[in-house]
Amino acid sequence: MTNEYKLATILAHTGIKSDEATGALAAPIHFSTTYQHPEFGKSTGFDYTRTKNPTRATLEKTLAAIEQADYALATSSGMSAIVLAFEIFPVGAKVVAARDLYGGSFRWFNDKESEGRFTVEYANTESDLLAAISDDTDIVYIETPTNPLMVEFDIATVAKAAHDKGAKLIVDNTFYSPIYQNPIPLGADIVVHSATKYLAGHNDVLAGIVVTNDQAIYDKLFYNLNTTGSTLSPFDSYLLMRGLKTLKLRMEKATENARELVTFLKTLPTVKEVLYTGKGGMISFKVADESKIPTIINRLEVITFAESLGGVESLITYPRTQTHADIPEDVRLSYGLTNDLLRLSIGIEDVDDLKQDLKAALGA
Ligand SMILES: *Cc1c(COP(=O)(O)O)cnc(C)c1O
């Protein structure tokens, strides 16, 4: 599959016709960890599964194509993808990062900072971020839209500012997925995803991806991944391919549902503010009375109280005690992640059932 086809076609065809030996339509799962060499000094291209596995390699072809990138690697989780991307930079590298981040990324940055591995400077807004990039900066890191405040950053502008100072831009594209955003053609040097979320889409596989167009970066990523071993298993690679086939349909339906629910939420007096960018399935909202949050959550029946996002089932998360619990309260409050905020990941259910559920839980 090459980039000459449109996104929906590349996705629907994930992994098909990859097995020339049998003509199997669906990609086979290769569990073998080792591969027979045809003769001394020769290789089939596969030696040991930590280095390269046929099922993972088939998946990685689609991952590169959908992000319009030359190279992709599949890892064991979104966090391992982020760690892989950062660890190609030297000790002491200087990071400028957007403040509103996935809590687990913040936790890791914080740990690395206290070990002296990196220094990290945070910026609350895009203009603060652009101003913080200096000649010393090595890495600029953003999620767009941000999590959970749903603020968009202009990737092309940030990429240009980073490159003008000789820094590399890393973008976490988990929330929009390639359906709404391709950071590589906009100038990002490395794109990471928690593929656990929209890419896999069914809340049953933990996975991460790292993509790049830069061969020198890819070579370092590949070397480190082979060395440290946080690769995606063959079975999980298959599940991720299975999920990718319907990514476009799922994302479009989630957007359609989310738009309708945003309109509805805005009519409720119990809802103080709704944060939504206009596309994707992620909605954050602030409630008028924060003491009602446990009741609201306990009343929901269709929408499940659980952390994570991007699956076919709608979930509600309380970032304060779940995804963002590791961010100290004073830091959270300083950038607007207040205790009255709930986050919804809207799935593909019938929107009337979702609306009814929210009405029963939030209705005056
Ligand atoms: C979930 C998430 C991660 C971490 O991914 P895992 O697959 O849970 O390790 C990173 N970034 C964002 C934006 C996420 O939502």
CSV table of C-alpha atoms and ligand atoms in Angstrom, one decimal:
chain,number,residue,atom,x,y,z
A,1,MET,CA,0.0,0.0,0.0
A,2,THR,CA,1.5,3.3,-1.0
A,3,ASN,CA,0.6,6.9,-0.2
A,4,GLU,CA,-1.0,7.4,-3.6
A,5,TYR,CA,-4.3,6.0,-2.2
A,6,LYS,CA,-6.6,8.1,-0.1
A,7,LEU,CA,-6.7,7.6,3.7
A,8,ALA,CA,-10.0,5.6,3.9
A,9,THR,CA,-8.6,3.1,1.3
A,10,ILE,CA,-5.2,2.8,3.1
A,11,LEU,CA,-7.1,2.2,6.4
A,12,ALA,CA,-9.6,-0.3,5.0
A,13,HIS,CA,-6.8,-2.2,3.3
A,14,THR,CA,-4.5,-2.4,6.4
A,15,GLY,CA,-2.5,-5.6,6.2
A,16,ILE,CA,-4.4,-7.2,3.4
A,17,LYS,CA,-2.5,-9.1,0.7
A,18,SER,CA,0.6,-9.0,2.7
A,19,ASP,CA,1.2,-12.8,2.6
A,20,GLU,CA,2.4,-13.7,-0.8
A,21,ALA,CA,3.0,-17.4,0.1
A,22,THR,CA,-0.7,-18.2,0.7
A,23,GLY,CA,-2.6,-15.1,-0.6
A,24,ALA,CA,-4.3,-14.8,2.8
A,25,LEU,CA,-6.4,-11.7,2.7
A,26,ALA,CA,-6.1,-10.8,6.4
A,27,ALA,CA,-2.5,-10.4,7.7
A,28,PRO,CA,-1.3,-13.6,9.4
A,29,ILE,CA,0.0,-13.4,13.0
A,30,HIS,CA,3.6,-14.5,13.2
A,31,PHE,CA,4.3,-15.6,16.7
A,32,SER,CA,7.7,-17.0,16.0
A,33,THR,CA,10.4,-15.1,17.9
A,34,THR,CA,13.2,-16.5,15.6
A,35,TYR,CA,13.6,-17.2,11.9
A,36,GLN,CA,15.5,-19.9,10.1
A,37,HIS,CA,18.4,-18.6,8.0
A,38,PRO,CA,18.4,-20.0,4.4
A,39,GLU,CA,22.1,-20.7,4.7
A,40,PHE,CA,25.2,-19.4,6.5
A,41,GLY,CA,25.5,-15.6,6.1
A,42,LYS,CA,22.0,-15.2,4.6
A,43,SER,CA,18.8,-13.8,6.2
A,44,THR,CA,15.2,-13.7,5.1
A,45,GLY,CA,15.2,-10.1,6.4
A,46,PHE,CA,13.8,-11.4,9.7
A,47,ASP,CA,16.2,-12.7,12.4
A,48,TYR,CA,14.7,-12.2,15.8
A,49,THR,CA,11.3,-10.6,16.7
A,50,ARG,CA,12.6,-7.8,18.9
A,51,THR,CA,14.4,-6.5,15.8
A,52,LYS,CA,11.7,-7.2,13.3
A,53,ASN,CA,8.5,-9.2,13.1
A,54,PRO,CA,6.5,-9.7,9.9
A,55,THR,CA,3.1,-8.9,11.6
A,56,ARG,CA,4.5,-5.7,13.2
A,57,ALA,CA,6.3,-4.7,10.0
A,58,THR,CA,3.0,-5.0,8.0
A,59,LEU,CA,1.3,-2.8,10.6
A,60,GLU,CA,4.2,-0.3,10.5
A,61,LYS,CA,3.7,0.2,6.8
A,62,THR,CA,0.1,1.4,7.3
A,63,LEU,CA,1.1,3.5,10.3
A,64,ALA,CA,3.7,5.4,8.2
A,65,ALA,CA,1.3,5.8,5.3
A,66,ILE,CA,-1.6,7.2,7.4
A,67,GLU,CA,0.7,9.8,9.0
A,68,GLN,CA,2.2,10.6,5.6
A,69,ALA,CA,5.6,9.7,6.9
A,70,ASP,CA,8.5,7.5,5.6
A,71,TYR,CA,9.0,5.5,8.8
A,72,ALA,CA,6.9,4.1,11.7
A,73,LEU,CA,7.6,2.0,14.7
A,74,ALA,CA,5.0,0.2,16.8
A,75,THR,CA,5.7,0.1,20.5
A,76,SER,CA,4.2,-1.6,23.6
A,77,SER,CA,2.3,1.5,24.8
A,78,GLY,CA,1.9,5.3,24.2
A,79,MET,CA,4.3,5.9,27.1
A,80,SER,CA,6.9,3.7,25.6
A,81,ALA,CA,6.6,5.6,22.3
A,82,ILE,CA,7.1,8.9,24.1
A,83,VAL,CA,10.1,7.5,26.0
A,84,LEU,CA,11.6,6.1,22.8
A,85,ALA,CA,11.3,9.5,21.1
A,86,PHE,CA,12.9,11.4,23.9
A,87,GLU,CA,15.7,9.0,24.6
A,88,ILE,CA,17.4,9.6,21.2
A,89,PHE,CA,18.3,13.1,22.6
A,90,PRO,CA,21.5,13.5,24.7
A,91,VAL,CA,21.6,13.8,28.5
A,92,GLY,CA,20.9,17.5,29.5
A,93,ALA,CA,18.8,18.2,26.4
A,94,LYS,CA,16.5,21.2,26.9
A,95,VAL,CA,12.8,20.7,26.4
A,96,VAL,CA,10.1,23.3,25.9
A,97,ALA,CA,6.7,21.7,26.4
A,98,ALA,CA,3.1,22.9,26.4
A,99,ARG,CA,1.8,22.9,30.0
A,100,ASP,CA,-1.5,21.1,29.3
A,101,LEU,CA,-0.4,17.5,28.8
A,102,TYR,CA,-1.4,13.9,29.4
A,103,GLY,CA,-0.7,13.3,33.1
A,104,GLY,CA,1.6,10.3,32.4
A,105,SER,CA,3.8,12.4,30.1
A,106,PHE,CA,4.0,15.1,32.8
A,107,ARG,CA,5.0,12.5,35.4
A,108,TRP,CA,7.8,11.1,33.2
A,109,PHE,CA,9.1,14.5,32.3
A,110,ASN,CA,9.1,15.4,36.0
A,111,ASP,CA,11.0,12.3,36.9
A,112,LYS,CA,13.6,12.8,34.2
A,113,GLU,CA,14.0,16.4,35.2
A,114,SER,CA,14.7,15.5,38.8
A,115,GLU,CA,17.3,12.9,37.6
A,116,GLY,CA,19.0,15.6,35.5
A,117,ARG,CA,18.2,13.7,32.3
A,118,PHE,CA,16.4,16.7,30.7
A,119,THR,CA,15.4,20.2,31.7
A,120,VAL,CA,11.8,21.1,31.0
A,121,GLU,CA,10.3,24.5,30.6
A,122,TYR,CA,6.4,24.6,30.4
A,123,ALA,CA,4.3,27.2,28.5
A,124,ASN,CA,0.6,27.8,29.1
A,125,THR,CA,-0.2,29.2,25.7
A,126,GLU,CA,1.1,29.0,22.1
A,127,SER,CA,2.5,32.5,22.3
A,128,ASP,CA,4.3,31.7,25.6
A,129,LEU,CA,5.6,28.5,23.9
A,130,LEU,CA,7.0,30.3,20.9
A,131,ALA,CA,8.6,32.9,23.2
A,132,ALA,CA,10.2,30.1,25.3
A,133,ILE,CA,12.0,28.5,22.3
A,134,SER,CA,15.6,29.7,22.3
A,135,ASP,CA,19.0,28.8,20.7
A,136,ASP,CA,19.5,26.3,23.6
A,137,THR,CA,16.3,24.4,23.0
A,138,ASP,CA,16.7,20.9,21.7
A,139,ILE,CA,13.1,19.6,21.8
A,140,VAL,CA,9.7,21.3,21.6
A,141,TYR,CA,6.8,19.0,22.7
A,142,ILE,CA,3.1,19.6,22.2
A,143,GLU,CA,-0.2,17.8,22.2
A,144,THR,CA,-2.8,19.4,20.0
A,145,PRO,CA,-5.6,19.7,20.9
A,146,THR,CA,-4.3,19.8,24.5
A,147,ASN,CA,-5.6,17.3,27.1
A,148,PRO,CA,-8.0,18.0,28.7
A,149,LEU,CA,-8.5,21.7,28.0
A,150,MET,CA,-8.9,21.2,24.2
A,151,VAL,CA,-6.7,24.1,23.0
A,152,GLU,CA,-5.3,23.8,19.5
A,153,PHE,CA,-1.7,24.8,18.7
A,154,ASP,CA,-0.7,25.7,15.1
A,155,ILE,CA,1.8,22.9,14.3
A,156,ALA,CA,3.3,24.7,11.2
A,157,THR,CA,4.0,27.8,13.3
A,158,VAL,CA,5.5,25.9,16.2
A,159,ALA,CA,7.6,23.7,13.8
A,160,LYS,CA,9.0,26.8,12.1
A,161,ALA,CA,9.9,28.4,15.4
A,162,ALA,CA,11.6,25.2,16.6
A,163,HIS,CA,13.6,24.8,13.4
A,164,ASP,CA,14.7,28.4,13.4
A,165,LYS,CA,16.4,27.7,16.7
A,166,GLY,CA,17.8,24.3,15.6
A,167,ALA,CA,15.3,22.3,17.8
A,168,LYS,CA,13.2,19.3,16.9
A,169,LEU,CA,9.4,19.3,17.2
A,170,ILE,CA,7.6,16.2,18.7
A,171,VAL,CA,3.8,16.1,18.5
A,172,ASP,CA,1.5,13.7,20.3
A,173,ASN,CA,-1.3,13.2,17.8
A,174,THR,CA,-3.4,10.9,19.9
A,175,PHE,CA,-6.5,13.1,20.1
A,176,TYR,CA,-7.1,14.0,16.5
A,177,SER,CA,-5.5,10.9,14.9
A,178,PRO,CA,-4.5,11.1,11.2
A,179,ILE,CA,-8.2,11.6,10.3
A,180,TYR,CA,-8.0,15.2,11.4
A,181,GLN,CA,-4.3,16.0,11.5
A,182,ASN,CA,-1.0,14.9,10.0
A,183,PRO,CA,1.8,16.7,11.9
A,184,ILE,CA,4.6,15.4,9.7
A,185,PRO,CA,3.7,17.3,6.5
A,186,LEU,CA,3.2,20.4,8.7
A,187,GLY,CA,6.8,20.2,9.8
A,188,ALA,CA,6.9,18.0,13.0
A,189,ASP,CA,10.1,15.9,13.2
A,190,ILE,CA,8.6,13.1,15.3
A,191,VAL,CA,4.9,12.1,15.9
A,192,VAL,CA,3.9,9.9,18.7
A,193,HIS,CA,0.5,8.3,19.5
A,194,SER,CA,-1.1,6.4,22.2
A,195,ALA,CA,-2.5,3.9,19.7
A,196,THR,CA,-4.4,2.5,22.7
A,197,LYS,CA,-6.9,5.2,22.0
A,198,TYR,CA,-8.4,6.1,18.6
A,199,LEU,CA,-6.1,4.0,16.4
A,200,ALA,CA,-6.9,0.7,18.1
A,201,GLY,CA,-10.3,2.0,19.1
A,202,HIS,CA,-11.8,-0.8,21.1
A,203,ASN,CA,-10.3,-0.5,24.6
A,204,ASP,CA,-8.6,-3.9,24.3
A,205,VAL,CA,-5.0,-3.2,23.2
A,206,LEU,CA,-2.2,-1.1,24.7
A,207,ALA,CA,0.0,0.2,22.0
A,208,GLY,CA,2.1,3.2,20.9
A,209,ILE,CA,3.6,4.4,17.6
A,210,VAL,CA,6.5,6.7,16.6
A,211,VAL,CA,6.7,8.1,13.1
A,212,THR,CA,9.2,10.3,11.4
A,213,ASN,CA,10.4,11.4,7.9
A,214,ASP,CA,14.0,11.8,9.0
A,215,GLN,CA,16.2,8.8,8.4
A,216,ALA,CA,18.9,9.7,10.9
A,217,ILE,CA,16.1,10.0,13.6
A,218,TYR,CA,14.6,6.7,12.5
A,219,ASP,CA,17.9,4.9,12.7
A,220,LYS,CA,18.4,6.1,16.3
A,221,LEU,CA,14.8,5.1,17.2
A,222,PHE,CA,15.2,1.7,15.6
A,223,TYR,CA,18.5,1.1,17.3
A,224,ASN,CA,17.1,2.1,20.7
A,225,LEU,CA,13.9,0.1,20.2
A,226,ASN,CA,15.8,-3.0,19.3
A,227,THR,CA,18.1,-2.5,22.2
A,228,THR,CA,15.5,-1.8,24.9
A,229,GLY,CA,12.7,-4.1,23.5
A,230,SER,CA,9.5,-2.2,24.1
A,231,THR,CA,8.1,-3.5,20.8
A,232,LEU,CA,4.5,-4.3,20.1
A,233,SER,CA,3.6,-8.0,20.3
A,234,PRO,CA,2.5,-9.9,17.2
A,235,PHE,CA,-1.0,-10.4,18.6
A,236,ASP,CA,-1.4,-6.7,19.6
A,237,SER,CA,0.0,-5.7,16.2
A,238,TYR,CA,-2.9,-7.7,14.6
A,239,LEU,CA,-5.5,-6.1,16.9
A,240,LEU,CA,-4.2,-2.7,16.1
A,241,MET,CA,-4.5,-3.5,12.3
A,242,ARG,CA,-8.0,-4.7,12.9
A,243,GLY,CA,-8.9,-1.5,14.6
A,244,LEU,CA,-7.3,0.7,12.0
A,245,LYS,CA,-9.6,-0.6,9.3
A,246,THR,CA,-12.6,1.3,10.8
A,247,LEU,CA,-10.7,4.4,12.1
A,248,LYS,CA,-12.3,6.8,9.7
A,249,LEU,CA,-15.8,5.5,10.3
A,250,ARG,CA,-15.4,5.6,14.0
A,251,MET,CA,-13.8,9.0,14.1
A,252,GLU,CA,-16.5,10.5,11.9
A,253,LYS,CA,-19.3,9.0,13.9
A,254,ALA,CA,-17.7,10.1,17.2
A,255,THR,CA,-17.5,13.7,15.8
A,256,GLU,CA,-21.1,13.7,14.6
A,257,ASN,CA,-22.2,12.5,18.1
A,258,ALA,CA,-19.9,14.9,19.9
A,259,ARG,CA,-21.1,17.9,18.0
A,260,GLU,CA,-24.7,17.1,18.8
A,261,LEU,CA,-23.9,16.5,22.5
A,262,VAL,CA,-21.9,19.8,22.7
A,263,THR,CA,-25.0,21.7,21.5
A,264,PHE,CA,-27.1,19.9,24.1
A,265,LEU,CA,-24.7,20.3,27.0
A,266,LYS,CA,-24.6,24.1,26.3
A,267,THR,CA,-28.4,24.3,27.0
A,268,LEU,CA,-28.0,22.8,30.5
A,269,PRO,CA,-27.9,25.2,33.5
A,270,THR,CA,-25.9,22.6,35.4
A,271,VAL,CA,-23.0,23.0,32.9
A,272,LYS,CA,-20.9,26.1,33.3
A,273,GLU,CA,-18.6,25.8,30.2
A,274,VAL,CA,-18.1,23.3,27.3
A,275,LEU,CA,-14.6,22.9,25.8
A,276,TYR,CA,-14.7,21.4,22.3
A,277,THR,CA,-12.7,22.2,19.2
A,278,GLY,CA,-15.4,21.3,16.6
A,279,LYS,CA,-13.9,17.9,15.6
A,280,GLY,CA,-13.1,14.6,17.2
A,281,GLY,CA,-14.9,12.8,20.0
A,282,MET,CA,-13.3,14.5,23.0
A,283,ILE,CA,-15.3,17.0,25.0
A,284,SER,CA,-14.4,18.6,28.3
A,285,PHE,CA,-17.0,20.5,30.4
A,286,LYS,CA,-17.1,22.3,33.7
A,287,VAL,CA,-20.1,21.8,36.0
A,288,ALA,CA,-21.8,24.6,37.9
A,289,ASP,CA,-21.6,22.8,41.2
A,290,GLU,CA,-18.5,20.7,41.7
A,291,SER,CA,-19.9,18.9,44.7
A,292,LYS,CA,-22.4,17.2,42.3
A,293,ILE,CA,-19.6,15.4,40.4
A,294,PRO,CA,-19.9,12.1,42.3
A,295,THR,CA,-23.7,12.1,41.8
A,296,ILE,CA,-23.4,12.9,38.1
A,297,ILE,CA,-20.9,10.2,37.5
A,298,ASN,CA,-22.9,7.6,39.5
A,299,ARG,CA,-26.1,8.4,37.6
A,300,LEU,CA,-24.6,7.7,34.2
A,301,GLU,CA,-25.6,4.3,32.7
A,302,VAL,CA,-24.7,4.4,29.0
A,303,ILE,CA,-21.5,6.4,29.5
A,304,THR,CA,-19.0,4.5,31.5
A,305,PHE,CA,-16.9,6.0,34.3
A,306,ALA,CA,-13.3,4.9,33.4
A,307,GLU,CA,-10.1,6.5,32.3
A,308,SER,CA,-8.9,6.3,28.7
A,309,LEU,CA,-10.5,7.5,25.5
A,310,GLY,CA,-10.9,6.9,21.8
A,311,GLY,CA,-12.9,3.7,22.0
A,312,VAL,CA,-16.3,2.8,20.5
A,313,GLU,CA,-17.9,3.1,23.9
A,314,SER,CA,-18.4,6.5,25.5
A,315,LEU,CA,-16.4,7.1,28.7
A,316,ILE,CA,-16.3,9.8,31.3
A,317,THR,CA,-13.2,10.7,33.2
A,318,TYR,CA,-12.5,13.0,36.1
A,319,PRO,CA,-9.0,14.1,35.2
A,320,ARG,CA,-8.3,15.5,38.8
A,321,THR,CA,-8.3,12.0,40.3
A,322,GLN,CA,-7.6,9.9,37.2
A,323,THR,CA,-5.5,10.8,34.2
A,324,HIS,CA,-4.0,14.0,35.7
A,325,ALA,CA,-3.8,12.9,39.4
A,326,ASP,CA,0.0,13.2,39.3
A,327,ILE,CA,0.0,16.9,38.5
A,328,PRO,CA,0.2,18.9,41.8
A,329,GLU,CA,-3.1,20.8,42.4
A,330,ASP,CA,-1.5,24.3,42.4
A,331,VAL,CA,0.1,23.5,39.0
A,332,ARG,CA,-3.2,22.2,37.6
A,333,LEU,CA,-5.2,25.2,38.9
A,334,SER,CA,-2.6,27.6,37.5
A,335,TYR,CA,-3.4,26.6,33.9
A,336,GLY,CA,-7.1,26.1,34.2
A,337,LEU,CA,-7.4,22.4,34.9
A,338,THR,CA,-9.9,23.1,37.7
A,339,ASN,CA,-11.7,20.6,40.0
A,340,ASP,CA,-15.1,21.2,38.3
A,341,LEU,CA,-13.9,19.7,35.0
A,342,LEU,CA,-15.1,16.4,33.5
A,343,ARG,CA,-13.9,14.9,30.3
A,344,LEU,CA,-16.0,12.8,27.8
A,345,SER,CA,-14.7,10.5,25.2
A,346,ILE,CA,-17.7,10.1,22.9
A,347,GLY,CA,-18.1,6.8,21.1
A,348,ILE,CA,-20.3,5.5,18.3
A,349,GLU,CA,-23.5,4.7,20.2
A,350,ASP,CA,-26.9,6.1,19.2
A,351,VAL,CA,-26.7,9.8,20.1
A,352,ASP,CA,-30.2,9.8,21.5
A,353,ASP,CA,-29.2,7.3,24.2
A,354,LEU,CA,-26.1,9.4,25.0
A,355,LYS,CA,-28.1,12.6,25.2
A,356,GLN,CA,-30.8,10.9,27.4
A,357,ASP,CA,-28.0,9.6,29.7
A,358,LEU,CA,-26.4,13.0,30.1
A,359,LYS,CA,-29.8,14.6,30.6
A,360,ALA,CA,-30.7,12.2,33.4
A,361,ALA,CA,-27.3,12.7,35.1
A,362,LEU,CA,-27.0,16.5,34.6
A,363,GLY,CA,-30.5,17.7,34.3
A,364,ALA,CA,-31.3,20.3,36.9
B,1,LIG,C1,-3.1,7.7,27.0
B,1,LIG,C2,-2.2,8.7,26.4
B,1,LIG,C3,-0.8,8.6,26.5
B,1,LIG,C4,-0.2,7.3,27.0
B,1,LIG,O1,-0.5,6.2,26.3
B,1,LIG,P1,-0.6,4.7,26.9
B,1,LIG,O2,-0.9,3.9,25.7
B,1,LIG,O3,-1.6,4.7,27.9
B,1,LIG,O4,0.8,4.4,27.4
B,1,LIG,C5,0.0,9.5,25.9
B,1,LIG,N1,-0.6,10.7,25.4
B,1,LIG,C6,-1.9,10.9,25.3
B,1,LIG,C7,-2.5,12.1,24.7
B,1,LIG,C8,-2.8,9.9,25.9
B,1,LIG,O5,-4.1,10.2,25.9
